Tab-separated table of C-alpha atoms in Angstrom:
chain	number	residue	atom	x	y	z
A	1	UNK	CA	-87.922	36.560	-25.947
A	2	UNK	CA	-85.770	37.536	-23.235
A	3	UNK	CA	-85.936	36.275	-19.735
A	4	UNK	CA	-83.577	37.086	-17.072
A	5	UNK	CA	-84.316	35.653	-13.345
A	6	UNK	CA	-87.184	33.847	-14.515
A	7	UNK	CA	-89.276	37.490	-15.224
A	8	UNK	CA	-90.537	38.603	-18.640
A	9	UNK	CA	-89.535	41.630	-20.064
A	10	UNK	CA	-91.177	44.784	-20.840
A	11	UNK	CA	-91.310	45.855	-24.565
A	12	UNK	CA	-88.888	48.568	-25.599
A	13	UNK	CA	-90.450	51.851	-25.935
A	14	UNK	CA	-88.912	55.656	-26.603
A	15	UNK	CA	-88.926	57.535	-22.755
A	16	UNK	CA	-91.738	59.399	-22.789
A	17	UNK	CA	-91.219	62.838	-20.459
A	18	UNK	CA	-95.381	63.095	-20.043
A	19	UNK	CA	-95.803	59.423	-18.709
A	20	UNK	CA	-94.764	58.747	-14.912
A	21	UNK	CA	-92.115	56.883	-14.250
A	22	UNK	CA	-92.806	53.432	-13.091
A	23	UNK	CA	-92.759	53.397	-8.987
A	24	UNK	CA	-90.044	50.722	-9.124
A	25	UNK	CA	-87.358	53.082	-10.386
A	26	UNK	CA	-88.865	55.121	-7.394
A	27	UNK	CA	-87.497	52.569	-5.226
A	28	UNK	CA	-84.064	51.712	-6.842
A	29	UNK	CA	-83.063	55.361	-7.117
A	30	UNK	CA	-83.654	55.738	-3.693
A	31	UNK	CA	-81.891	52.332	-2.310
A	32	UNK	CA	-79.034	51.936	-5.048
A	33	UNK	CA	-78.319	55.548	-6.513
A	34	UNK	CA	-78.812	57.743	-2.694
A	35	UNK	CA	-82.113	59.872	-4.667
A	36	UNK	CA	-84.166	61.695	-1.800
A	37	UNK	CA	-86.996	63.103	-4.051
A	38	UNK	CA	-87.421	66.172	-1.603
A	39	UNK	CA	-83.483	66.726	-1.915
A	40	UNK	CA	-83.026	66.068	-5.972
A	41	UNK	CA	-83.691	69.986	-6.898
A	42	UNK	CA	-80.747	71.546	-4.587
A	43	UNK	CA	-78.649	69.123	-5.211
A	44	UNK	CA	-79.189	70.011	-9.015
A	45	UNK	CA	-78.923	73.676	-8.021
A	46	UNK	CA	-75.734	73.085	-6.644
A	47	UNK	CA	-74.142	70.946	-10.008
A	48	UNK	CA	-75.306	73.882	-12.045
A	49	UNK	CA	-73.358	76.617	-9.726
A	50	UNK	CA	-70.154	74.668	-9.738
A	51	UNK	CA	-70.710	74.266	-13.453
A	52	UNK	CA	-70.867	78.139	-14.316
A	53	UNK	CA	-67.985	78.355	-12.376
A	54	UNK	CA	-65.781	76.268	-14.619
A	55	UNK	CA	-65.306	78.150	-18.190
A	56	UNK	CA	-63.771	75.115	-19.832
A	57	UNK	CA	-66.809	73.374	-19.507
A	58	UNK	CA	-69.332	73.486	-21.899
A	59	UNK	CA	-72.352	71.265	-21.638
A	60	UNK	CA	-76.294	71.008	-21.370
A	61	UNK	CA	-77.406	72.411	-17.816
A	62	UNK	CA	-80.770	70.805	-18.233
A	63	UNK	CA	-82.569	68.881	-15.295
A	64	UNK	CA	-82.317	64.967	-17.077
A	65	UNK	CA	-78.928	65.769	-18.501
A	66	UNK	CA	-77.223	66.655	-15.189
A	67	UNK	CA	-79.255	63.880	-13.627
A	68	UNK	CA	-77.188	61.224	-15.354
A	69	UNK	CA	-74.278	62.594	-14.057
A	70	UNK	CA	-75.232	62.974	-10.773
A	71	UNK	CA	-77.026	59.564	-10.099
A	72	UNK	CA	-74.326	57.523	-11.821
A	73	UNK	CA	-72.130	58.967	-9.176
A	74	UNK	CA	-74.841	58.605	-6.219
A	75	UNK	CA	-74.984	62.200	-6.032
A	76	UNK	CA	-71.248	62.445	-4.975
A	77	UNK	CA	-70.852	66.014	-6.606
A	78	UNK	CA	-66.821	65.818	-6.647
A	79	UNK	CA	-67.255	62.400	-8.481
A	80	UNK	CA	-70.119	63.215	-10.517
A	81	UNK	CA	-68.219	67.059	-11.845
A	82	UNK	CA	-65.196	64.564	-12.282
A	83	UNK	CA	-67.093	62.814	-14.671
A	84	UNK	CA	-68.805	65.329	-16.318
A	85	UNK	CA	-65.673	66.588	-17.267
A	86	UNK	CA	-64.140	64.065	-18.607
A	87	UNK	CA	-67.306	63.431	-20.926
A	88	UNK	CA	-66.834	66.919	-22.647
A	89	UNK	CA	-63.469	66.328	-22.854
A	90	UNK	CA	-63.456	62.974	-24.680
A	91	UNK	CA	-66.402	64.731	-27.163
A	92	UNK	CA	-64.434	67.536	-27.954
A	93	UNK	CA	-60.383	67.916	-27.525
A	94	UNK	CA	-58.526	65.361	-29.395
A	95	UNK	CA	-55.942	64.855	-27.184
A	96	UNK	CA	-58.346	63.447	-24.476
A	97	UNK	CA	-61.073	60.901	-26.380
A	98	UNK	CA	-62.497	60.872	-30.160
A	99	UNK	CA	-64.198	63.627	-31.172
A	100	UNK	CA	-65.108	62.965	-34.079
A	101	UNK	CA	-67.661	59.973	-33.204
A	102	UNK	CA	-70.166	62.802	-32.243
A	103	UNK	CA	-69.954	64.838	-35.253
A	104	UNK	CA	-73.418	63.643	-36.163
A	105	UNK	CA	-73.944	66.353	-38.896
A	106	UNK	CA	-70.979	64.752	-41.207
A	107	UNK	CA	-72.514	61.702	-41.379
A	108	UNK	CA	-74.325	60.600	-44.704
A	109	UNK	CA	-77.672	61.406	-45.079
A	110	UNK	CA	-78.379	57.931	-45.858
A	111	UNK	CA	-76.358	56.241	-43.390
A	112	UNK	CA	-79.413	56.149	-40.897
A	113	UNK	CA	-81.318	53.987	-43.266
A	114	UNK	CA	-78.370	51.745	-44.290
A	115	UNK	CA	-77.843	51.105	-40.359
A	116	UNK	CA	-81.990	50.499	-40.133
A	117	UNK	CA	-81.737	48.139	-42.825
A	118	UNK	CA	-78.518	45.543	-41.282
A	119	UNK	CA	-80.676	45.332	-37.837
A	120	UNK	CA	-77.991	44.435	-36.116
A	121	UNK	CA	-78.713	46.570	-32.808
A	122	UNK	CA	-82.081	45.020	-31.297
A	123	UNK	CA	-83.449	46.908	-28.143
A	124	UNK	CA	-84.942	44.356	-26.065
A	125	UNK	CA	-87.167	46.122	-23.727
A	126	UNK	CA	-86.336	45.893	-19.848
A	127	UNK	CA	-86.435	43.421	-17.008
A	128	UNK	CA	-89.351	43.215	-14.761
A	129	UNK	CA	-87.222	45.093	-12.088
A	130	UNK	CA	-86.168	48.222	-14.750
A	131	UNK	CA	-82.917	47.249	-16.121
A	132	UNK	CA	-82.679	47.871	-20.152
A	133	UNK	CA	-81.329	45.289	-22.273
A	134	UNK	CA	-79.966	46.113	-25.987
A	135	UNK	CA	-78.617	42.836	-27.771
A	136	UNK	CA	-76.051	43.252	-30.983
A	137	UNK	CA	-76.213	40.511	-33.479
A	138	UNK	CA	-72.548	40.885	-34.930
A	139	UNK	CA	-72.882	38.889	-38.185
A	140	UNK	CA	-75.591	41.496	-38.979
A	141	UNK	CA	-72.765	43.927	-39.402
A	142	UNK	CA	-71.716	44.210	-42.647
A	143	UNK	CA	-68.699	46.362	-43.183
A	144	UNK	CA	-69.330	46.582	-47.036
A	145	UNK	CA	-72.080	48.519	-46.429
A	146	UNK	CA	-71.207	50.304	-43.535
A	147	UNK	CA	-68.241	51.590	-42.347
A	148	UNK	CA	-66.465	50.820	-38.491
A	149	UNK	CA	-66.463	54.433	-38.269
A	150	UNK	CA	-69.935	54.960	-38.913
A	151	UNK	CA	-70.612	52.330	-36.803
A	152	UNK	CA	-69.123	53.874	-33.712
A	153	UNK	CA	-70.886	57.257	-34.644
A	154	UNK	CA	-74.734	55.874	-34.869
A	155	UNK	CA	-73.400	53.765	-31.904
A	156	UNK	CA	-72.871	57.205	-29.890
A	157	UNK	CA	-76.157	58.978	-30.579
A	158	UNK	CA	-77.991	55.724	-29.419
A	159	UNK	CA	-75.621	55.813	-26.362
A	160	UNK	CA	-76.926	59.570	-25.218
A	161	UNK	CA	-80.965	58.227	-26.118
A	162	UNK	CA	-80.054	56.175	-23.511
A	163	UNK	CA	-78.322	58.600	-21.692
A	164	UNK	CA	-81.340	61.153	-21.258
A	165	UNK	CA	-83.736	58.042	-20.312
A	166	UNK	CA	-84.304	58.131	-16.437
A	167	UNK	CA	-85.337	54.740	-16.434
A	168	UNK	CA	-81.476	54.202	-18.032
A	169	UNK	CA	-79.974	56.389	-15.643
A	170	UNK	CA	-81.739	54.048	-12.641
A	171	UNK	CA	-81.860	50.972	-13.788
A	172	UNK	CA	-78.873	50.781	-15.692
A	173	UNK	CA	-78.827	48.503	-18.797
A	174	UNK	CA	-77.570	45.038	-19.761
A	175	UNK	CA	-75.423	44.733	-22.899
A	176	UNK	CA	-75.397	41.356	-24.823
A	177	UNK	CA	-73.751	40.829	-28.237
A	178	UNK	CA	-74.372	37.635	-29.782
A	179	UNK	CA	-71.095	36.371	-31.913
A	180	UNK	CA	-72.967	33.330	-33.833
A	181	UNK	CA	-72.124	33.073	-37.324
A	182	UNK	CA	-68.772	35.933	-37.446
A	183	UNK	CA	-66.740	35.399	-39.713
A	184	UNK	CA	-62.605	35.478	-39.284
A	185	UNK	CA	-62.807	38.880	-41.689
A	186	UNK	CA	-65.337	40.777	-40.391
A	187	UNK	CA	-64.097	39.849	-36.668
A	188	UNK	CA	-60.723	41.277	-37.999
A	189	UNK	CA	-62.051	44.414	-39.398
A	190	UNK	CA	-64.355	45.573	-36.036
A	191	UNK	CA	-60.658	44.212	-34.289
A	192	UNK	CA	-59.081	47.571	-33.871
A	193	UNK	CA	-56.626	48.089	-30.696
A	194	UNK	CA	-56.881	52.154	-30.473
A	195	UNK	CA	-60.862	52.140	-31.123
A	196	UNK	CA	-61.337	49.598	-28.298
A	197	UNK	CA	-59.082	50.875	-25.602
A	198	UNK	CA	-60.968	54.215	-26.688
A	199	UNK	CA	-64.155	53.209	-26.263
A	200	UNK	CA	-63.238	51.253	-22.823
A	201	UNK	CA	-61.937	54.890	-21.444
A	202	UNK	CA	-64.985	56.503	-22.677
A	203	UNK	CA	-67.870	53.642	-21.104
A	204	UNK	CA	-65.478	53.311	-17.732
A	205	UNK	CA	-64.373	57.610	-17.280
A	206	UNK	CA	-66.852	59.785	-19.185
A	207	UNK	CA	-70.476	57.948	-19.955
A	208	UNK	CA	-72.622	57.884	-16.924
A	209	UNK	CA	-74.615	55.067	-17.853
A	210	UNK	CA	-74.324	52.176	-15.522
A	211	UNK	CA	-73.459	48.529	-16.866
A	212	UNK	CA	-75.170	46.177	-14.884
A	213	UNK	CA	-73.836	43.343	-17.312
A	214	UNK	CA	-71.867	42.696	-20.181
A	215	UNK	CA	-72.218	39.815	-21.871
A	216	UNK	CA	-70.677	37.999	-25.414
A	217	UNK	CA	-72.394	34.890	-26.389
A	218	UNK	CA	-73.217	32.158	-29.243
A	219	UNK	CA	-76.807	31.724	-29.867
A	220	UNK	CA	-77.962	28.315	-31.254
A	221	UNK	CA	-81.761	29.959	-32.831
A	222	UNK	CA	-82.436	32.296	-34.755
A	223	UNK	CA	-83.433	35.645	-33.390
């Protein structure tokens, strides 16, 4: 089990739009992210108006999309529509990012089930104060049976799950990958210069999901 700061976590679960958020992500968003609960509708009035006013935008205009945008940035609209463009233009213009990582509806049917079955991306739940943590157990990746491509696409759609989870957007999340028991080969084959300098531009100019730490690691027990 996890433990970070000396708190247990709480288990991973799906957001759930019905249930109230917890009143500690009350409190972050208003000390870390700028929120004012009275002030959160204009300011999303105001994202959406600047939006329709840029054609070469095109993009979700709903409440917990902009949101992510918006509180990653602190509600700095200039930032935030900064951003937001540069997210539609990695997804879409190949040029700018990679495309075709979010062309979901290309992907084998039964890739979702060959991904399921390796287990190598473990959701851990979320500190006591609200920050998600998703571990990666990389000799659980098995590029026989999957390939680095795929891997990056599945990667995406869990990346905008997490996206459209407010308790994501607040608390940010903690990224460990655990590199006990990699082999030379496999290390070679997820080794690939444009994919990683790709996906660096992508996490650091386009996603707004806020790292709060990433961590690579050796465990000595099984998990």
């Amino acid at each position: 089990m996890l433990r970070l700061r000396g708190r247990s976590p709480i288990p991973f679960d799906l957001y759930d739009p019905i249930t109230p958020l917890p009143s500690i992500y009350a409190t972050r968003a208003r000390e870390e992210l700028n929120e004012v609960v009275t002030e959160v509708s204009s300011h999303l009035e105001r994202f959406r108006l600047s939006i329709s006013s840029l054609p070469h935008i095109t993009c979700p205009t709903d409440d917990i999309f902009l949101l992510a945008f918006l509180r990653y940035e602190k509600y700095d609209h200039a930032n935030a529509m900064k951003r937001l463009e540069n997210f539609c233009a990695f997804r879409s213009l190949p040029g700018e990012g990679k495309p075709e990582w979010f062309q979901y509806d290309s992907l084998d049917r039964d890739l979702y089930k060959r991904i399921g079955e390796l287990r190598y991306l473990i959701p851990l739940g979320s500190t006591f104060d609200g920050t998600s943590c998703v571990l990666i157990k990389a000799e659980r990746l098995n590029f026989d049976v999957v390939t680095f491509h795929e891997v990056m696409c599945t990667s995406q759609i869990w990346n905008d799950v997490m996206l459209l989870d407010p308790r994501v957007q607040i608390g940010g999340f903690i990224f460990l990958m655990d590199m006990a028991g990699v082999k030379l080969r496999e290390l070679q084959r997820m080794s690939d210069q444009q994919v990683s300098e790709f996906g660096c531009k992508y996490f650091q100019e386009a996603l707004p999901l806020r790292a709060k730490k990433n961590d690579l690691f050796q465990s000595s027990r099984r998990i």
